[in-house]
Tab-separated table of C-alpha atoms in Angstrom:
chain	number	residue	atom	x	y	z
A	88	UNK	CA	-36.423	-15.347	37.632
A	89	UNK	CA	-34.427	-12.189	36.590
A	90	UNK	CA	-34.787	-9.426	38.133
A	91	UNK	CA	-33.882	-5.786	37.068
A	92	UNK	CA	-32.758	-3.275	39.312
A	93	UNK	CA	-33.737	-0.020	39.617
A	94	UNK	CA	-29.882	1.968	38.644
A	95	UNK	CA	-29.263	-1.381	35.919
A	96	UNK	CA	-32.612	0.467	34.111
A	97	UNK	CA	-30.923	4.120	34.879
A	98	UNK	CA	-27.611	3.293	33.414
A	99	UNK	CA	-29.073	2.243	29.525
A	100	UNK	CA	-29.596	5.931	29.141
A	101	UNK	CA	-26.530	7.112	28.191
A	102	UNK	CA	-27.037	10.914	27.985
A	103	UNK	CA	-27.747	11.174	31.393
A	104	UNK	CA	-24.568	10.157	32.978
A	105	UNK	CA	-22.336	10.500	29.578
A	106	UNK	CA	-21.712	13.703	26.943
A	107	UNK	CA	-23.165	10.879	24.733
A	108	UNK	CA	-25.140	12.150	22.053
A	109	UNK	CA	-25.537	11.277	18.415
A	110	UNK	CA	-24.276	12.750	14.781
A	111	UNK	CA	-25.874	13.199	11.368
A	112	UNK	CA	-23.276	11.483	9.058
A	113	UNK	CA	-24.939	13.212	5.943
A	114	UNK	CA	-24.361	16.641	6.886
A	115	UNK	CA	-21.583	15.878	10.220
A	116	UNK	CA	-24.413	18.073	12.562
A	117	UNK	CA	-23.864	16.862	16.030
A	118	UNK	CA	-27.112	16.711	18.486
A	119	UNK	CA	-26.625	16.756	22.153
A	120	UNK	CA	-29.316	15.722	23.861
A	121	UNK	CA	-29.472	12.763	20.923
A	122	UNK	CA	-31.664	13.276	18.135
A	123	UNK	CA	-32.814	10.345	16.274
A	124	UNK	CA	-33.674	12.488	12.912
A	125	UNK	CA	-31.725	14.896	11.797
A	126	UNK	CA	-33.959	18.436	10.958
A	127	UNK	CA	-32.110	19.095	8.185
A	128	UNK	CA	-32.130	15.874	6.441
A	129	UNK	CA	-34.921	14.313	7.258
A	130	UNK	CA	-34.760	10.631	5.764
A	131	UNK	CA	-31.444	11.357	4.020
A	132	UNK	CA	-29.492	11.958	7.274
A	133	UNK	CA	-27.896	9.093	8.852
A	134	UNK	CA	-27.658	8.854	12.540
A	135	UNK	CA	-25.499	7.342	14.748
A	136	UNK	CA	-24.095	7.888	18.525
A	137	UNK	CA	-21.368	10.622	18.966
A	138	UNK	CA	-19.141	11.025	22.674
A	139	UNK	CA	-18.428	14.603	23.285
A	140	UNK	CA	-15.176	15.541	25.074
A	141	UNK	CA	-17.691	17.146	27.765
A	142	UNK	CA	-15.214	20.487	26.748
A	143	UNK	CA	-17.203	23.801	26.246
A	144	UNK	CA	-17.841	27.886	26.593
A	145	UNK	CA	-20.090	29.512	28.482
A	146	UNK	CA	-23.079	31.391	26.106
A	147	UNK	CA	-25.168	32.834	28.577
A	148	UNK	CA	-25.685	32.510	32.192
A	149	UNK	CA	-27.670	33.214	35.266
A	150	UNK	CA	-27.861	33.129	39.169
A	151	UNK	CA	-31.798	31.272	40.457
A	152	UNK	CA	-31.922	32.784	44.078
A	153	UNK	CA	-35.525	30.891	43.470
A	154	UNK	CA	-35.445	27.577	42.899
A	155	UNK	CA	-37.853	24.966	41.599
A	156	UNK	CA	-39.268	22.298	44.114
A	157	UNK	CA	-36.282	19.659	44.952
A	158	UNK	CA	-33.351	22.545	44.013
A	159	UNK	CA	-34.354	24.555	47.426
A	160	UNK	CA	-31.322	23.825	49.690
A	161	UNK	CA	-28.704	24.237	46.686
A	162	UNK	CA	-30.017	28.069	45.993
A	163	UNK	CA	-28.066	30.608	45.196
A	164	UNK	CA	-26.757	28.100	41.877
A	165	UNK	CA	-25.850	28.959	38.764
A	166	UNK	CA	-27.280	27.653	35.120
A	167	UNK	CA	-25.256	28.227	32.165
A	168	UNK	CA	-26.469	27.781	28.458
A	169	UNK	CA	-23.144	26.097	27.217
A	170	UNK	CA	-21.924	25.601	23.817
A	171	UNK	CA	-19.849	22.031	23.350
A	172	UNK	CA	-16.302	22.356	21.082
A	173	UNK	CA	-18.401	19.681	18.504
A	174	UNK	CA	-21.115	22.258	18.779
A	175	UNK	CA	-24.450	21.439	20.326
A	176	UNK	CA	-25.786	23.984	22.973
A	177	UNK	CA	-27.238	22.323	26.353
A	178	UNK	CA	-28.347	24.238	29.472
A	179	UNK	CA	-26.650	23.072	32.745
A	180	UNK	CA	-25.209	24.159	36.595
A	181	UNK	CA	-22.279	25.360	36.412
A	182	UNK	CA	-20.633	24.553	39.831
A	183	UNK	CA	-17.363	25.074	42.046
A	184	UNK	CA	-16.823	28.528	40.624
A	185	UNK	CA	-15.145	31.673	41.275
A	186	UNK	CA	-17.769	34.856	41.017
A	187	UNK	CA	-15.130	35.676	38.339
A	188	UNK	CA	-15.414	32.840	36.624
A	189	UNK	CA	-19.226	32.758	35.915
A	190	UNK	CA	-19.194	35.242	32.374
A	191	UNK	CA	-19.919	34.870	28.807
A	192	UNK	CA	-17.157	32.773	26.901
A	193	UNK	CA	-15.660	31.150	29.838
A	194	UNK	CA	-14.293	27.579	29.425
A	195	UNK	CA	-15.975	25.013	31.499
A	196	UNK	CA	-15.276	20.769	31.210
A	197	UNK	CA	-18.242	18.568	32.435
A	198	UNK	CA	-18.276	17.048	35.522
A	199	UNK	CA	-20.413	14.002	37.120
A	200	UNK	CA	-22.975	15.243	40.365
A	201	UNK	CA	-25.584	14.467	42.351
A	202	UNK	CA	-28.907	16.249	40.237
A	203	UNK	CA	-31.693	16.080	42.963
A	204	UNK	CA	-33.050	13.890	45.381
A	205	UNK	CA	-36.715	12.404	45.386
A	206	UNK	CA	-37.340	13.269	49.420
A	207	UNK	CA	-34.981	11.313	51.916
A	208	UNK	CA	-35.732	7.559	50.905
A	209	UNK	CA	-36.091	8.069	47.007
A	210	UNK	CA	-33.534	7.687	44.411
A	211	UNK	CA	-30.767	10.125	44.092
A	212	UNK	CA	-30.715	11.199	40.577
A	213	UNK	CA	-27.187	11.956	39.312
A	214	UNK	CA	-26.230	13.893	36.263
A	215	UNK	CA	-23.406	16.309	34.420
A	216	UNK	CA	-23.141	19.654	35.430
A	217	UNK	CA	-19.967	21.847	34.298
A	218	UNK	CA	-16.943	23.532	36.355
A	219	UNK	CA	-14.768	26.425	35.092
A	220	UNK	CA	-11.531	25.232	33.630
A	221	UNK	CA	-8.639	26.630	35.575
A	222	UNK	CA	-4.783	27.365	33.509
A	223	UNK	CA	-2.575	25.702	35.548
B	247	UNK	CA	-54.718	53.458	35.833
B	248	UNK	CA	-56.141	50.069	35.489
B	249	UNK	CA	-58.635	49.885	38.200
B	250	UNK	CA	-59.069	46.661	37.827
B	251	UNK	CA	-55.493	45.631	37.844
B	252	UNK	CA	-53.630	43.524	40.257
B	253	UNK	CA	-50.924	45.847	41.470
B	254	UNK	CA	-53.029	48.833	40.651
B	255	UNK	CA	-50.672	51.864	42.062
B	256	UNK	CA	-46.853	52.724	41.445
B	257	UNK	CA	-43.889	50.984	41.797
B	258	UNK	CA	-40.711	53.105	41.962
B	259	UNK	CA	-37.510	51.648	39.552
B	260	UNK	CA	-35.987	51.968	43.327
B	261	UNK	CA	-38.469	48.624	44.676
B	262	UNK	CA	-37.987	46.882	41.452
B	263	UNK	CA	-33.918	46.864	42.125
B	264	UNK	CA	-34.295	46.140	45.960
B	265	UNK	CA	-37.291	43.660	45.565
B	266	UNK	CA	-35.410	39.989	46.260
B	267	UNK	CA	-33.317	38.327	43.627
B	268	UNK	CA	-35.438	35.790	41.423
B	269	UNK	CA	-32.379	34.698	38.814
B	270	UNK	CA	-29.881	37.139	38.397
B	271	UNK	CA	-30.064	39.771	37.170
B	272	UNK	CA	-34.173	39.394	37.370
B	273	UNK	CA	-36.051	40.770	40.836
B	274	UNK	CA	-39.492	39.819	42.105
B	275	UNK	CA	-40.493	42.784	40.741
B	276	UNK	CA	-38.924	42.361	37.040
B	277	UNK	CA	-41.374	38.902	37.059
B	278	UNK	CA	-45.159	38.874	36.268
B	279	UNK	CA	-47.299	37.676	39.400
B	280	UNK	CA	-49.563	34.550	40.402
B	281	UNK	CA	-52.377	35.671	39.309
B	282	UNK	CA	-56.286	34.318	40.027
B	283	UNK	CA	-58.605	35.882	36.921
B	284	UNK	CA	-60.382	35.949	34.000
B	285	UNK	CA	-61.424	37.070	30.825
B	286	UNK	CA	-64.108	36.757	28.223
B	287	UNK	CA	-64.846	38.085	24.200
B	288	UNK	CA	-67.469	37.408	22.045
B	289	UNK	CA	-66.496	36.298	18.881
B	290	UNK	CA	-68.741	36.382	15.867
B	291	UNK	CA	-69.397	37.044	11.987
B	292	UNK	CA	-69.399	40.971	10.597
B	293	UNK	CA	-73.475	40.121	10.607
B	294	UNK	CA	-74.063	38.939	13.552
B	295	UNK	CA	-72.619	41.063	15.382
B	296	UNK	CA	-74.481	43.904	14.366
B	297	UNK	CA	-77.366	42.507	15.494
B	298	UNK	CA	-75.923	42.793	19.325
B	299	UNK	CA	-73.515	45.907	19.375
B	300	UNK	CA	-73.072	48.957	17.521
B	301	UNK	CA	-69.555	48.873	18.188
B	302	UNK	CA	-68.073	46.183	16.742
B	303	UNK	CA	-64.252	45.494	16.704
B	304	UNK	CA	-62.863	43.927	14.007
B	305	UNK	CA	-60.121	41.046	14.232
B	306	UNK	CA	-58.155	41.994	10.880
B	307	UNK	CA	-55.202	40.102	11.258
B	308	UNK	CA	-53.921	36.700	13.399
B	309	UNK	CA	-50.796	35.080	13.078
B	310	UNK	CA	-48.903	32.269	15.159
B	311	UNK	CA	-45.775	31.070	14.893
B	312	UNK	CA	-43.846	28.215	16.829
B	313	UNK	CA	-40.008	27.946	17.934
B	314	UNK	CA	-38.178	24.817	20.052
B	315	UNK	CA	-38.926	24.789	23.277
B	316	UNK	CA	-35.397	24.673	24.841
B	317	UNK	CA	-34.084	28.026	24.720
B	318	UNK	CA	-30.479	26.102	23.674
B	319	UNK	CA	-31.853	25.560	20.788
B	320	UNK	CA	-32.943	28.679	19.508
B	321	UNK	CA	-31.310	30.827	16.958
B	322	UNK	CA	-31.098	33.456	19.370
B	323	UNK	CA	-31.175	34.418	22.772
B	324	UNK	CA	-32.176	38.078	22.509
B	325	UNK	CA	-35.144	37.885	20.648
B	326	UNK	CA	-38.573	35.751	20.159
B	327	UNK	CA	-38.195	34.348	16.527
B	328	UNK	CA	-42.012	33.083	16.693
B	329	UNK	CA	-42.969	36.816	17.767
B	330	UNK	CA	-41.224	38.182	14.817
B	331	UNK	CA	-42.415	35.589	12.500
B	332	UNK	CA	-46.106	35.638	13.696
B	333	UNK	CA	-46.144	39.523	14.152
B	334	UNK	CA	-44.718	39.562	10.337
B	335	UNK	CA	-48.068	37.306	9.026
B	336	UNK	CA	-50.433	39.334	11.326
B	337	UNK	CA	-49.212	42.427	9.414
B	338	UNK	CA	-49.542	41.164	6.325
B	339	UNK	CA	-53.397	39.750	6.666
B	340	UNK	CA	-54.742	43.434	8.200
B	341	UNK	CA	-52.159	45.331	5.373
B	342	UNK	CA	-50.517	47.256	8.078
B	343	UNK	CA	-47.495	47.516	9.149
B	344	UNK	CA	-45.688	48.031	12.706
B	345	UNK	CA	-45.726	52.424	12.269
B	346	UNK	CA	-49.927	52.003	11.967
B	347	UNK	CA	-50.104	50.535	15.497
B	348	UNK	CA	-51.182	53.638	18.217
B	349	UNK	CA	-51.794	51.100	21.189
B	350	UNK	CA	-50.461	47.730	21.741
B	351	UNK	CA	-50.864	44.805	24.481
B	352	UNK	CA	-47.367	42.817	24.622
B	353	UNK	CA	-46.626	40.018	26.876
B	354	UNK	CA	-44.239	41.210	29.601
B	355	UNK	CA	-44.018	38.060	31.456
B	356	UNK	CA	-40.923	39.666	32.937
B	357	UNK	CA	-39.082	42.950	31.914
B	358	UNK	CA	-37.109	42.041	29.306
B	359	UNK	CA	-39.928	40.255	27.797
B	360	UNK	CA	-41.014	43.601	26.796
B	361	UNK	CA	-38.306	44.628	25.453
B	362	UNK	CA	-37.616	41.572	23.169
B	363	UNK	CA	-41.393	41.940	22.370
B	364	UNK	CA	-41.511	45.403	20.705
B	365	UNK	CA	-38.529	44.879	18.807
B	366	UNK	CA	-39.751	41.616	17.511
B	367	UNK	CA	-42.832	43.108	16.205
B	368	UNK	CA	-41.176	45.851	15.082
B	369	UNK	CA	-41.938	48.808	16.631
B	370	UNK	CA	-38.329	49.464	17.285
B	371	UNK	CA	-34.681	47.731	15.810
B	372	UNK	CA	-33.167	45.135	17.303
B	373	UNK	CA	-31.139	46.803	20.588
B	374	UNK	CA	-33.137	49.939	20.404
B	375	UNK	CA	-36.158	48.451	22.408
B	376	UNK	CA	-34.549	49.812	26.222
B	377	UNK	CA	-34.010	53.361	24.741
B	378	UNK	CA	-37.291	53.334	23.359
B	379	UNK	CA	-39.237	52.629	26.741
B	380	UNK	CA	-36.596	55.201	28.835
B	381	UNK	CA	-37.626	57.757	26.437
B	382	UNK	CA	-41.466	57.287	27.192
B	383	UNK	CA	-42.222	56.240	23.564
B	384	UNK	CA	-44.199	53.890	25.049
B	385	UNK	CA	-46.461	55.897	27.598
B	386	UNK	CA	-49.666	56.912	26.605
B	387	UNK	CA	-48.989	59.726	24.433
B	388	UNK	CA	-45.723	58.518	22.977
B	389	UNK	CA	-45.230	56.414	19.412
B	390	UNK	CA	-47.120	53.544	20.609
B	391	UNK	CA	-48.720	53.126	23.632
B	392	UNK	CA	-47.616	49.703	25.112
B	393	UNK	CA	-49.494	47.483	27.779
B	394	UNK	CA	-52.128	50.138	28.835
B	395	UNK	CA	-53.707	47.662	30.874
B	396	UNK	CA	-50.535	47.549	33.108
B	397	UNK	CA	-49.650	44.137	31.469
B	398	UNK	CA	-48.788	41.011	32.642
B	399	UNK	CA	-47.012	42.566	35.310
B	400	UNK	CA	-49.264	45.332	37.031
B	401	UNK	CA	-52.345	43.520	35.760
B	402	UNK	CA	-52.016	40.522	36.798
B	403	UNK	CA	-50.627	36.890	34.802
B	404	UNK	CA	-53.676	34.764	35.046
B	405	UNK	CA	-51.841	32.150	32.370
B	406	UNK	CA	-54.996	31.263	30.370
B	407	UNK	CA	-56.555	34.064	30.207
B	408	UNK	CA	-53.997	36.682	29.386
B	409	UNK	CA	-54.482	36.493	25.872
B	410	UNK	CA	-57.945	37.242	26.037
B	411	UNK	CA	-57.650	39.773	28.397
B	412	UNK	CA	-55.071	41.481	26.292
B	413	UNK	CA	-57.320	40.956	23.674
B	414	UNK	CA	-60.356	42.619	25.708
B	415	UNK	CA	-58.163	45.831	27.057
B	416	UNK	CA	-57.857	46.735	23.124
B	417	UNK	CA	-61.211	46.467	22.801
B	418	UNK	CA	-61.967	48.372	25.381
B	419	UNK	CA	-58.975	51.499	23.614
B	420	UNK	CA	-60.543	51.182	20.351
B	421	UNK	CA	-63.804	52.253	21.568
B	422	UNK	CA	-62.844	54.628	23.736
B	423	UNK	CA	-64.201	53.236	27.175
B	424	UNK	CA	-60.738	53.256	28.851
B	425	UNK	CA	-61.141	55.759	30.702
B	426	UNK	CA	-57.892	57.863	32.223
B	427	UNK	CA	-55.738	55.442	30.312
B	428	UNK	CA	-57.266	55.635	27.121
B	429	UNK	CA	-54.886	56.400	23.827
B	430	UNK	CA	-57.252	59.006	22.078
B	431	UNK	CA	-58.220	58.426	18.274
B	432	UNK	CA	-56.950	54.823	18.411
B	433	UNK	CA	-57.842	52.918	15.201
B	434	UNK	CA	-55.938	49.902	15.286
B	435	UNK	CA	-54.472	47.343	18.190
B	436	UNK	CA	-52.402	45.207	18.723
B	437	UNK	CA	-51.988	41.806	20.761
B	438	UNK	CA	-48.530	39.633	21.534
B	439	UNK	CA	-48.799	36.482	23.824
B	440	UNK	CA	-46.090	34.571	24.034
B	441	UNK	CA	-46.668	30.749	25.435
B	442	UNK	CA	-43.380	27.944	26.447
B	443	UNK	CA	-40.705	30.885	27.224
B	444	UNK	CA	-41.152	31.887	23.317
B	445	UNK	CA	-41.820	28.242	21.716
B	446	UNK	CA	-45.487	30.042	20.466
B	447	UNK	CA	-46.326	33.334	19.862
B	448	UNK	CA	-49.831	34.961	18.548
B	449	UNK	CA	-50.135	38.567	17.251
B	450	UNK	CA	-53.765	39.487	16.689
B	451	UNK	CA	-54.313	43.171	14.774
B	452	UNK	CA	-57.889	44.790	16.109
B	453	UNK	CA	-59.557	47.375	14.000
B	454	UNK	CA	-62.793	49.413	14.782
């Protein structure tokens, strides 16, 4: 008999690991986590899935010096609204920065990381989080 | 004031800025408390609630208004869109407006809660709301006297119940029982709680 394992089920959900979101066709809004109705069109939009280049700015940020259960031992970290280049806004760590590097309208790429782990013997949940983008 | 407050006494700006570092650039002290309490009203028809009080308040005006819940979402991140919306139809059913308001409970769930909420509902423009408080507009005794029960933050955050107890302190102003803190001649109240981060707001309007 088949069996399923537990990351096979983790993987089918794209957003988590992937910029993967989806796109109204009608009216070319992008939706990042994926919508599957568009607001604005209702039953005249057309949906289907959209990659992001994972490339964005900085909107709005902040330092949590006191963290949820399971984020304890990564404290101080920093969470960042971010706005995508195709224009959906998602809320995310920002991590390996510079203290001069966390502000308003800095560039930042997406980047895959651990999340959080469920104690020492449950799953490690893995994720995107975003980095600064350095000019080399 | 409040003698029934949580964190009934002072707190200097100077323990605010050294109390620990919550989420930058928000102290402990910038964020309302855990908070065990209650709070109760009695709601009933004009009639019928003449037969138990002689000093009836009157709820003139209610309105609620709902926003996403993610804050990336929003159409802005320096206001409450549901506060200004809801505050805007609470207005409208008593037929006053934001200038006829003496004495007002908002929902500071952390400082700049406050100062999003009184420019939502109008009491100042958008960006004037920080120069409004440092000029002691809102004391008791200034335009509109704001969270006389020492709000969310000096009064305590019991989730549930803060909207009834915010409802219950401007009760307690427009009949005059409140004591040291009371805003004299106070007609009309106000009430602002603010559920999911902004997602809900309610503005009630009290007359007496």
């Amino acid at each position: 008999m088949h069996k399923t394992s537990v990351p096979g089920v983790w993987r089918r959900f794209k957003n988590r690991y992937q910029i993967v979101g989806t796109q109204c066709e009608t009216c070319k809004t992008n939706f990042y986590p994926p919508r599957e109705l568009c607001p604005k069109c209702r039953r005249g939009g057309k949906i289907s899935e959209k990659k992001f280049a994972g490339l964005g700015k900085i909107v709005t940020y902040t330092r949590v010096h006191a963290a949820p259960a399971g984020y304890e031992k990564q404290v101080p970290y920093a969470v960042a609204i971010v706005q995508l280049e195709e224009g959906p806004m998602l809320t995310t760590q920002i991590v390996d920065y510079n203290t001069d590097e966390l502000k308003i309208g800095q560039s930042v790429r997406a980047t895959f990381r651990k999340m959080y782990e469920d104690g020492d013997e449950g799953i490690i949940h893995y994720g995107t989080k975003f980095t600064p983008i350095r000019e080399s | 004031m409040n003698p029934i407050a949580q964190y009934p006494f002072e707190i200097s700006v100077e323990k605010v800025l050294k109390s620990s570092m919550v989420a930058d650039p928000l102290t402990l002290l910038d964020c309302s408390p855990l908070t065990d309490g209650a709070a109760a009203i009695i709601l009933a028809r004009e009639d019928i609630a003449k037969k138990y009080t002689d000093t009836p308040v009157y709820l003139t005006g209610s309105g609620q208004a709902s926003d996403t819940l993610a804050l990336h979402d929003r159409s802005s991140l320096t206001g409450v869109l549901a506060a200004k919306i809801a505050s805007e139809k609470a207005y409208k059913m008593a037929g006053v407006t934001a200038k006829d308001i003496p004495v007002a409970e908002v929902h500071d769930c952390f400082s700049i809660a406050e100062l999003m909420a009184i420019e939502d509902i109008g009491f100042v423009s958008k960006g004037e709301g920080g120069k409004f408080v440092q000029d002691g507009q809102t004391k008791i005794g200034g335009k509109v006297a704001v969270n006389t029960s020492g709000g969310l933050k000096a009064c305590g955050h019991p989730v549930g119940a803060t909207g009834i107890k915010q409802a219950a302190e401007i009760v307690i102003q427009l009949r005059g029982d409140a004591g040291k803190r009371q805003v004299d001649g106070a007609e009309i109240g106000l009430t602002h709680n603010v559920g999911g981060s902004g997602a809900t707001c309610v503005v009630n309007i009290f007359r007496r």
